[in-house]
JSON list of N, CA and C in Angstrom, two decimals:
[
{"chain": "Z", "resi": 1, "resn": "MET", "atom": "N", "xyz": [7.45, 6.87, -5.04]},
{"chain": "Z", "resi": 1, "resn": "MET", "atom": "CA", "xyz": [6.04, 6.88, -5.16]},
{"chain": "Z", "resi": 1, "resn": "MET", "atom": "C", "xyz": [5.96, 7.55, -6.19]},
{"chain": "Z", "resi": 2, "resn": "GLY", "atom": "N", "xyz": [4.92, 6.96, -6.97]},
{"chain": "Z", "resi": 2, "resn": "GLY", "atom": "CA", "xyz": [3.98, 6.96, -8.09]},
{"chain": "Z", "resi": 2, "resn": "GLY", "atom": "C", "xyz": [3.27, 6.62, -9.22]},
{"chain": "Z", "resi": 3, "resn": "GLU", "atom": "N", "xyz": [3.08, 6.61, -10.17]},
{"chain": "Z", "resi": 3, "resn": "GLU", "atom": "CA", "xyz": [2.36, 5.80, -11.17]},
{"chain": "Z", "resi": 3, "resn": "GLU", "atom": "C", "xyz": [2.63, 4.12, -11.05]},
{"chain": "Z", "resi": 4, "resn": "GLU", "atom": "N", "xyz": [4.45, 4.56, -11.61]},
{"chain": "Z", "resi": 4, "resn": "GLU", "atom": "CA", "xyz": [5.29, 3.28, -11.84]},
{"chain": "Z", "resi": 4, "resn": "GLU", "atom": "C", "xyz": [6.04, 2.61, -10.81]},
{"chain": "Z", "resi": 5, "resn": "ASN", "atom": "N", "xyz": [5.52, 3.44, -9.75]},
{"chain": "Z", "resi": 5, "resn": "ASN", "atom": "CA", "xyz": [6.29, 2.77, -8.60]},
{"chain": "Z", "resi": 5, "resn": "ASN", "atom": "C", "xyz": [4.86, 2.94, -7.22]},
{"chain": "Z", "resi": 6, "resn": "PRO", "atom": "N", "xyz": [3.99, 1.84, -7.32]},
{"chain": "Z", "resi": 6, "resn": "PRO", "atom": "CA", "xyz": [3.46, 1.71, -6.18]},
{"chain": "Z", "resi": 6, "resn": "PRO", "atom": "C", "xyz": [3.95, 1.72, -5.03]},
{"chain": "Z", "resi": 7, "resn": "TYR", "atom": "N", "xyz": [3.38, 2.48, -3.63]},
{"chain": "Z", "resi": 7, "resn": "TYR", "atom": "CA", "xyz": [4.34, 2.64, -2.48]},
{"chain": "Z", "resi": 7, "resn": "TYR", "atom": "C", "xyz": [3.51, 2.42, -1.28]},
{"chain": "Z", "resi": 8, "resn": "LEU", "atom": "N", "xyz": [3.86, 1.64, 0.11]},
{"chain": "Z", "resi": 8, "resn": "LEU", "atom": "CA", "xyz": [3.03, 1.44, 0.62]},
{"chain": "Z", "resi": 8, "resn": "LEU", "atom": "C", "xyz": [3.46, 2.22, 2.29]},
{"chain": "Z", "resi": 9, "resn": "LEU", "atom": "N", "xyz": [2.86, 3.35, 2.72]},
{"chain": "Z", "resi": 9, "resn": "LEU", "atom": "CA", "xyz": [3.46, 3.92, 3.53]},
{"chain": "Z", "resi": 9, "resn": "LEU", "atom": "C", "xyz": [2.87, 4.16, 4.86]},
{"chain": "Z", "resi": 10, "resn": "PHE", "atom": "N", "xyz": [3.74, 3.88, 5.69]},
{"chain": "Z", "resi": 10, "resn": "PHE", "atom": "CA", "xyz": [3.35, 3.60, 7.06]},
{"chain": "Z", "resi": 10, "resn": "PHE", "atom": "C", "xyz": [3.21, 4.78, 8.39]},
{"chain": "Z", "resi": 11, "resn": "ILE", "atom": "N", "xyz": [1.68, 5.42, 8.40]},
{"chain": "Z", "resi": 11, "resn": "ILE", "atom": "CA", "xyz": [1.95, 6.90, 9.26]},
{"chain": "Z", "resi": 11, "resn": "ILE", "atom": "C", "xyz": [1.37, 6.04, 10.61]},
{"chain": "Z", "resi": 12, "resn": "PRO", "atom": "N", "xyz": [2.02, 6.71, 11.92]},
{"chain": "Z", "resi": 12, "resn": "PRO", "atom": "CA", "xyz": [1.65, 6.23, 12.83]},
{"chain": "Z", "resi": 12, "resn": "PRO", "atom": "C", "xyz": [1.03, 6.94, 13.52]},
{"chain": "Z", "resi": 13, "resn": "ARG", "atom": "N", "xyz": [-0.28, 6.06, 14.04]},
{"chain": "Z", "resi": 13, "resn": "ARG", "atom": "CA", "xyz": [-1.51, 7.22, 14.88]},
{"chain": "Z", "resi": 13, "resn": "ARG", "atom": "C", "xyz": [-0.72, 8.74, 15.79]},
{"chain": "Z", "resi": 14, "resn": "GLY", "atom": "N", "xyz": [-1.62, 9.30, 15.25]},
{"chain": "Z", "resi": 14, "resn": "GLY", "atom": "CA", "xyz": [-1.33, 11.17, 16.13]},
{"chain": "Z", "resi": 14, "resn": "GLY", "atom": "C", "xyz": [-0.25, 11.65, 15.50]},
{"chain": "Z", "resi": 15, "resn": "VAL", "atom": "N", "xyz": [-0.21, 11.06, 14.25]},
{"chain": "Z", "resi": 15, "resn": "VAL", "atom": "CA", "xyz": [0.90, 12.18, 13.40]},
{"chain": "Z", "resi": 15, "resn": "VAL", "atom": "C", "xyz": [0.14, 12.61, 12.13]},
{"chain": "Z", "resi": 16, "resn": "ALA", "atom": "N", "xyz": [0.42, 14.20, 12.48]},
{"chain": "Z", "resi": 16, "resn": "ALA", "atom": "CA", "xyz": [-0.51, 15.00, 11.11]},
{"chain": "Z", "resi": 16, "resn": "ALA", "atom": "C", "xyz": [-0.04, 14.38, 9.70]},
{"chain": "Z", "resi": 17, "resn": "HIS", "atom": "N", "xyz": [-0.87, 14.01, 8.41]},
{"chain": "Z", "resi": 17, "resn": "HIS", "atom": "CA", "xyz": [-0.51, 13.62, 7.50]},
{"chain": "Z", "resi": 17, "resn": "HIS", "atom": "C", "xyz": [-1.63, 13.94, 6.42]},
{"chain": "Z", "resi": 18, "resn": "GLY", "atom": "N", "xyz": [-1.50, 14.62, 5.38]},
{"chain": "Z", "resi": 18, "resn": "GLY", "atom": "CA", "xyz": [-1.94, 14.68, 4.04]},
{"chain": "Z", "resi": 18, "resn": "GLY", "atom": "C", "xyz": [-1.27, 14.48, 2.71]},
{"chain": "Z", "resi": 19, "resn": "TYR", "atom": "N", "xyz": [-1.91, 14.62, 1.77]},
{"chain": "Z", "resi": 19, "resn": "TYR", "atom": "CA", "xyz": [-1.34, 14.31, 0.34]},
{"chain": "Z", "resi": 19, "resn": "TYR", "atom": "C", "xyz": [-1.73, 15.18, -0.49]},
{"chain": "Z", "resi": 20, "resn": "ARG", "atom": "N", "xyz": [-0.96, 15.43, -1.87]},
{"chain": "Z", "resi": 20, "resn": "ARG", "atom": "CA", "xyz": [-0.87, 16.14, -3.03]},
{"chain": "Z", "resi": 20, "resn": "ARG", "atom": "C", "xyz": [-1.04, 15.60, -4.13]},
{"chain": "Z", "resi": 21, "resn": "VAL", "atom": "N", "xyz": [-1.69, 15.07, -5.06]},
{"chain": "Z", "resi": 21, "resn": "VAL", "atom": "CA", "xyz": [-1.51, 14.91, -6.62]},
{"chain": "Z", "resi": 21, "resn": "VAL", "atom": "C", "xyz": [-1.05, 15.37, -7.16]},
{"chain": "Z", "resi": 22, "resn": "LEU", "atom": "N", "xyz": [0.23, 14.85, -7.69]},
{"chain": "Z", "resi": 22, "resn": "LEU", "atom": "CA", "xyz": [0.97, 15.36, -8.56]},
{"chain": "Z", "resi": 22, "resn": "LEU", "atom": "C", "xyz": [0.80, 14.81, -10.16]},
{"chain": "Z", "resi": 23, "resn": "GLY", "atom": "N", "xyz": [-0.05, 15.70, -11.13]},
{"chain": "Z", "resi": 23, "resn": "GLY", "atom": "CA", "xyz": [-0.05, 14.96, -12.22]},
{"chain": "Z", "resi": 23, "resn": "GLY", "atom": "C", "xyz": [-1.36, 15.08, -12.69]},
{"chain": "Z", "resi": 24, "resn": "ASN", "atom": "N", "xyz": [-2.04, 14.25, -13.45]},
{"chain": "Z", "resi": 24, "resn": "ASN", "atom": "CA", "xyz": [-3.06, 13.87, -14.56]},
{"chain": "Z", "resi": 24, "resn": "ASN", "atom": "C", "xyz": [-3.90, 12.83, -13.88]},
{"chain": "Z", "resi": 25, "resn": "THR", "atom": "N", "xyz": [-3.15, 12.03, -13.50]},
{"chain": "Z", "resi": 25, "resn": "THR", "atom": "CA", "xyz": [-3.45, 10.42, -12.80]},
{"chain": "Z", "resi": 25, "resn": "THR", "atom": "C", "xyz": [-4.13, 10.38, -11.93]},
{"chain": "Z", "resi": 26, "resn": "ALA", "atom": "N", "xyz": [-5.47, 9.78, -11.43]},
{"chain": "Z", "resi": 26, "resn": "ALA", "atom": "CA", "xyz": [-6.17, 9.46, -10.28]},
{"chain": "Z", "resi": 26, "resn": "ALA", "atom": "C", "xyz": [-4.76, 8.76, -9.32]},
{"chain": "Z", "resi": 27, "resn": "ALA", "atom": "N", "xyz": [-4.98, 9.20, -8.12]},
{"chain": "Z", "resi": 27, "resn": "ALA", "atom": "CA", "xyz": [-4.25, 8.69, -6.71]},
{"chain": "Z", "resi": 27, "resn": "ALA", "atom": "C", "xyz": [-5.17, 7.64, -6.12]},
{"chain": "Z", "resi": 28, "resn": "TYR", "atom": "N", "xyz": [-4.80, 6.61, -5.89]},
{"chain": "Z", "resi": 28, "resn": "TYR", "atom": "CA", "xyz": [-5.64, 5.60, -4.76]},
{"chain": "Z", "resi": 28, "resn": "TYR", "atom": "C", "xyz": [-5.03, 5.79, -3.47]},
{"chain": "Z", "resi": 29, "resn": "ILE", "atom": "N", "xyz": [-5.72, 6.17, -2.38]},
{"chain": "Z", "resi": 29, "resn": "ILE", "atom": "CA", "xyz": [-5.33, 6.38, -1.31]},
{"chain": "Z", "resi": 29, "resn": "ILE", "atom": "C", "xyz": [-6.21, 5.64, -0.29]},
{"chain": "Z", "resi": 30, "resn": "VAL", "atom": "N", "xyz": [-5.67, 4.84, 0.33]},
{"chain": "Z", "resi": 30, "resn": "VAL", "atom": "CA", "xyz": [-6.57, 3.18, 1.20]},
{"chain": "Z", "resi": 30, "resn": "VAL", "atom": "C", "xyz": [-5.43, 3.31, 2.56]},
{"chain": "Z", "resi": 31, "resn": "TYR", "atom": "N", "xyz": [-6.58, 4.03, 3.74]},
{"chain": "Z", "resi": 31, "resn": "TYR", "atom": "CA", "xyz": [-6.85, 4.10, 4.91]},
{"chain": "Z", "resi": 31, "resn": "TYR", "atom": "C", "xyz": [-6.69, 2.61, 5.77]},
{"chain": "Z", "resi": 32, "resn": "PHE", "atom": "N", "xyz": [-5.79, 2.01, 6.21]},
{"chain": "Z", "resi": 32, "resn": "PHE", "atom": "CA", "xyz": [-6.26, 1.00, 7.23]},
{"chain": "Z", "resi": 32, "resn": "PHE", "atom": "C", "xyz": [-5.97, 1.51, 8.70]},
{"chain": "Z", "resi": 33, "resn": "THR", "atom": "N", "xyz": [-7.22, 1.18, 9.58]},
{"chain": "Z", "resi": 33, "resn": "THR", "atom": "CA", "xyz": [-7.52, 1.80, 10.56]},
{"chain": "Z", "resi": 33, "resn": "THR", "atom": "C", "xyz": [-7.24, 0.69, 11.90]},
{"chain": "Z", "resi": 34, "resn": "ASN", "atom": "N", "xyz": [-6.72, 0.68, 12.82]},
{"chain": "Z", "resi": 34, "resn": "ASN", "atom": "CA", "xyz": [-7.13, -0.18, 14.12]},
{"chain": "Z", "resi": 34, "resn": "ASN", "atom": "C", "xyz": [-8.41, -0.10, 14.58]},
{"chain": "Z", "resi": 35, "resn": "THR", "atom": "N", "xyz": [-9.22, 0.46, 14.32]},
{"chain": "Z", "resi": 35, "resn": "THR", "atom": "CA", "xyz": [-10.54, 0.75, 15.23]},
{"chain": "Z", "resi": 35, "resn": "THR", "atom": "C", "xyz": [-11.82, 0.80, 14.19]},
{"chain": "Z", "resi": 36, "resn": "ALA", "atom": "N", "xyz": [-12.92, 0.35, 14.30]},
{"chain": "Z", "resi": 36, "resn": "ALA", "atom": "CA", "xyz": [-13.84, 0.51, 13.37]},
{"chain": "Z", "resi": 36, "resn": "ALA", "atom": "C", "xyz": [-13.83, 2.20, 13.92]},
{"chain": "Z", "resi": 37, "resn": "TYR", "atom": "N", "xyz": [-14.51, 2.77, 12.57]},
{"chain": "Z", "resi": 37, "resn": "TYR", "atom": "CA", "xyz": [-15.05, 4.71, 12.85]},
{"chain": "Z", "resi": 37, "resn": "TYR", "atom": "C", "xyz": [-16.09, 4.90, 13.29]},
{"chain": "Z", "resi": 38, "resn": "ASP", "atom": "N", "xyz": [-16.26, 5.40, 14.69]},
{"chain": "Z", "resi": 38, "resn": "ASP", "atom": "CA", "xyz": [-17.41, 5.90, 15.23]},
{"chain": "Z", "resi": 38, "resn": "ASP", "atom": "C", "xyz": [-17.57, 7.20, 14.81]},
{"chain": "Z", "resi": 39, "resn": "PRO", "atom": "N", "xyz": [-18.73, 7.73, 14.09]},
{"chain": "Z", "resi": 39, "resn": "PRO", "atom": "CA", "xyz": [-18.82, 9.22, 13.99]},
{"chain": "Z", "resi": 39, "resn": "PRO", "atom": "C", "xyz": [-18.84, 9.84, 15.53]},
{"chain": "Z", "resi": 40, "resn": "ARG", "atom": "N", "xyz": [-19.70, 9.33, 16.26]},
{"chain": "Z", "resi": 40, "resn": "ARG", "atom": "CA", "xyz": [-19.80, 10.03, 17.53]},
{"chain": "Z", "resi": 40, "resn": "ARG", "atom": "C", "xyz": [-18.60, 10.63, 18.51]},
{"chain": "Z", "resi": 41, "resn": "ASN", "atom": "N", "xyz": [-17.48, 9.69, 17.87]},
{"chain": "Z", "resi": 41, "resn": "ASN", "atom": "CA", "xyz": [-16.77, 10.10, 18.67]},
{"chain": "Z", "resi": 41, "resn": "ASN", "atom": "C", "xyz": [-15.21, 9.65, 17.24]},
{"chain": "Z", "resi": 42, "resn": "PRO", "atom": "N", "xyz": [-14.93, 10.67, 16.43]},
{"chain": "Z", "resi": 42, "resn": "PRO", "atom": "CA", "xyz": [-14.11, 10.39, 15.46]},
{"chain": "Z", "resi": 42, "resn": "PRO", "atom": "C", "xyz": [-12.74, 10.24, 15.26]},
{"chain": "Z", "resi": 43, "resn": "ASP", "atom": "N", "xyz": [-12.11, 10.68, 16.73]},
{"chain": "Z", "resi": 43, "resn": "ASP", "atom": "CA", "xyz": [-10.84, 10.25, 17.03]},
{"chain": "Z", "resi": 43, "resn": "ASP", "atom": "C", "xyz": [-9.99, 10.90, 16.09]},
{"chain": "Z", "resi": 44, "resn": "GLU", "atom": "N", "xyz": [-10.67, 11.79, 15.73]},
{"chain": "Z", "resi": 44, "resn": "GLU", "atom": "CA", "xyz": [-9.19, 12.88, 14.42]},
{"chain": "Z", "resi": 44, "resn": "GLU", "atom": "C", "xyz": [-9.48, 14.35, 14.54]},
{"chain": "Z", "resi": 45, "resn": "TYR", "atom": "N", "xyz": [-8.40, 15.10, 14.39]},
{"chain": "Z", "resi": 45, "resn": "TYR", "atom": "CA", "xyz": [-7.95, 15.95, 14.33]},
{"chain": "Z", "resi": 45, "resn": "TYR", "atom": "C", "xyz": [-7.51, 16.12, 13.03]},
{"chain": "Z", "resi": 46, "resn": "ARG", "atom": "N", "xyz": [-8.15, 17.81, 12.66]},
{"chain": "Z", "resi": 46, "resn": "ARG", "atom": "CA", "xyz": [-8.00, 18.62, 11.23]},
{"chain": "Z", "resi": 46, "resn": "ARG", "atom": "C", "xyz": [-6.94, 19.70, 11.52]},
{"chain": "Z", "resi": 47, "resn": "ILE", "atom": "N", "xyz": [-5.63, 20.04, 10.18]},
{"chain": "Z", "resi": 47, "resn": "ILE", "atom": "CA", "xyz": [-5.34, 21.11, 10.13]},
{"chain": "Z", "resi": 47, "resn": "ILE", "atom": "C", "xyz": [-5.55, 21.40, 9.05]},
{"chain": "Z", "resi": 48, "resn": "ALA", "atom": "N", "xyz": [-6.19, 22.74, 8.55]},
{"chain": "Z", "resi": 48, "resn": "ALA", "atom": "CA", "xyz": [-6.31, 23.68, 7.19]},
{"chain": "Z", "resi": 48, "resn": "ALA", "atom": "C", "xyz": [-5.27, 23.50, 6.46]},
{"chain": "Z", "resi": 49, "resn": "TYR", "atom": "N", "xyz": [-5.56, 23.04, 5.28]},
{"chain": "Z", "resi": 49, "resn": "TYR", "atom": "CA", "xyz": [-4.25, 23.22, 4.26]},
{"chain": "Z", "resi": 49, "resn": "TYR", "atom": "C", "xyz": [-3.59, 24.25, 3.92]},
{"chain": "Z", "resi": 50, "resn": "GLU", "atom": "N", "xyz": [-4.09, 25.35, 4.34]},
{"chain": "Z", "resi": 50, "resn": "GLU", "atom": "CA", "xyz": [-3.91, 26.87, 4.27]},
{"chain": "Z", "resi": 50, "resn": "GLU", "atom": "C", "xyz": [-3.03, 27.37, 5.41]},
{"chain": "Z", "resi": 51, "resn": "ASP", "atom": "N", "xyz": [-3.00, 27.13, 6.61]},
{"chain": "Z", "resi": 51, "resn": "ASP", "atom": "CA", "xyz": [-2.45, 27.17, 7.90]},
{"chain": "Z", "resi": 51, "resn": "ASP", "atom": "C", "xyz": [-1.24, 27.26, 7.63]},
{"chain": "Z", "resi": 52, "resn": "PRO", "atom": "N", "xyz": [-0.89, 28.66, 8.07]},
{"chain": "Z", "resi": 52, "resn": "PRO", "atom": "CA", "xyz": [0.51, 29.49, 7.82]},
{"chain": "Z", "resi": 52, "resn": "PRO", "atom": "C", "xyz": [1.68, 28.91, 8.59]},
{"chain": "Z", "resi": 53, "resn": "LYS", "atom": "N", "xyz": [1.13, 27.91, 9.72]},
{"chain": "Z", "resi": 53, "resn": "LYS", "atom": "CA", "xyz": [2.12, 27.04, 10.71]},
{"chain": "Z", "resi": 53, "resn": "LYS", "atom": "C", "xyz": [2.94, 26.05, 9.92]},
{"chain": "Z", "resi": 54, "resn": "ILE", "atom": "N", "xyz": [1.88, 25.22, 8.82]},
{"chain": "Z", "resi": 54, "resn": "ILE", "atom": "CA", "xyz": [2.24, 24.33, 7.98]},
{"chain": "Z", "resi": 54, "resn": "ILE", "atom": "C", "xyz": [3.12, 24.56, 7.21]},
{"chain": "Z", "resi": 55, "resn": "GLY", "atom": "N", "xyz": [3.19, 25.82, 6.52]},
{"chain": "Z", "resi": 55, "resn": "GLY", "atom": "CA", "xyz": [3.71, 26.14, 4.86]},
{"chain": "Z", "resi": 55, "resn": "GLY", "atom": "C", "xyz": [3.16, 25.32, 3.76]},
{"chain": "Z", "resi": 56, "resn": "PHE", "atom": "N", "xyz": [2.47, 25.06, 3.74]},
{"chain": "Z", "resi": 56, "resn": "PHE", "atom": "CA", "xyz": [1.69, 24.22, 2.39]},
{"chain": "Z", "resi": 56, "resn": "PHE", "atom": "C", "xyz": [1.76, 25.05, 1.28]},
{"chain": "Z", "resi": 57, "resn": "THR", "atom": "N", "xyz": [1.49, 24.91, 0.01]},
{"chain": "Z", "resi": 57, "resn": "THR", "atom": "CA", "xyz": [1.32, 25.61, -1.11]},
{"chain": "Z", "resi": 57, "resn": "THR", "atom": "C", "xyz": [0.33, 24.53, -1.67]},
{"chain": "Z", "resi": 58, "resn": "ALA", "atom": "N", "xyz": [-0.84, 24.98, -2.07]},
{"chain": "Z", "resi": 58, "resn": "ALA", "atom": "CA", "xyz": [-1.43, 24.07, -2.46]},
{"chain": "Z", "resi": 58, "resn": "ALA", "atom": "C", "xyz": [-1.09, 23.93, -4.31]},
{"chain": "Z", "resi": 59, "resn": "GLY", "atom": "N", "xyz": [-0.76, 25.37, -5.07]},
{"chain": "Z", "resi": 59, "resn": "GLY", "atom": "CA", "xyz": [-0.27, 24.92, -5.77]},
{"chain": "Z", "resi": 59, "resn": "GLY", "atom": "C", "xyz": [-1.48, 25.26, -7.03]},
{"chain": "Z", "resi": 60, "resn": "GLY", "atom": "N", "xyz": [-1.68, 24.53, -8.12]},
{"chain": "Z", "resi": 60, "resn": "GLY", "atom": "CA", "xyz": [-2.90, 24.63, -9.03]},
{"chain": "Z", "resi": 60, "resn": "GLY", "atom": "C", "xyz": [-4.06, 24.73, -9.07]},
{"chain": "Z", "resi": 61, "resn": "GLY", "atom": "N", "xyz": [-4.26, 24.78, -7.93]},
{"chain": "Z", "resi": 61, "resn": "GLY", "atom": "CA", "xyz": [-6.19, 24.76, -7.13]},
{"chain": "Z", "resi": 61, "resn": "GLY", "atom": "C", "xyz": [-6.10, 23.45, -6.23]},
{"chain": "Z", "resi": 62, "resn": "ILE", "atom": "N", "xyz": [-7.41, 23.70, -5.77]},
{"chain": "Z", "resi": 62, "resn": "ILE", "atom": "CA", "xyz": [-7.67, 22.36, -4.64]},
{"chain": "Z", "resi": 62, "resn": "ILE", "atom": "C", "xyz": [-8.83, 21.62, -5.19]},
{"chain": "Z", "resi": 63, "resn": "TYR", "atom": "N", "xyz": [-9.33, 20.48, -5.62]},
{"chain": "Z", "resi": 63, "resn": "TYR", "atom": "CA", "xyz": [-10.49, 20.02, -6.08]},
{"chain": "Z", "resi": 63, "resn": "TYR", "atom": "C", "xyz": [-10.71, 18.70, -5.20]},
{"chain": "Z", "resi": 64, "resn": "SER", "atom": "N", "xyz": [-11.67, 18.65, -4.78]},
{"chain": "Z", "resi": 64, "resn": "SER", "atom": "CA", "xyz": [-12.49, 17.62, -3.65]},
{"chain": "Z", "resi": 64, "resn": "SER", "atom": "C", "xyz": [-13.30, 17.16, -4.26]}
]
């Protein structure tokens, strides 16, 4: 998975996921969903990146 090795990754519905770009090249993240997005019922749950239960280290900073 990387600039020279594009990769398709299937994440089943209900599985928490996230990503971290390592390097200076932009990453292209594309989501395919099984239903249209409904802002009144987003059907999503969020886990904060700094939640100690998941053990993620942000490293050099977070930019969004």
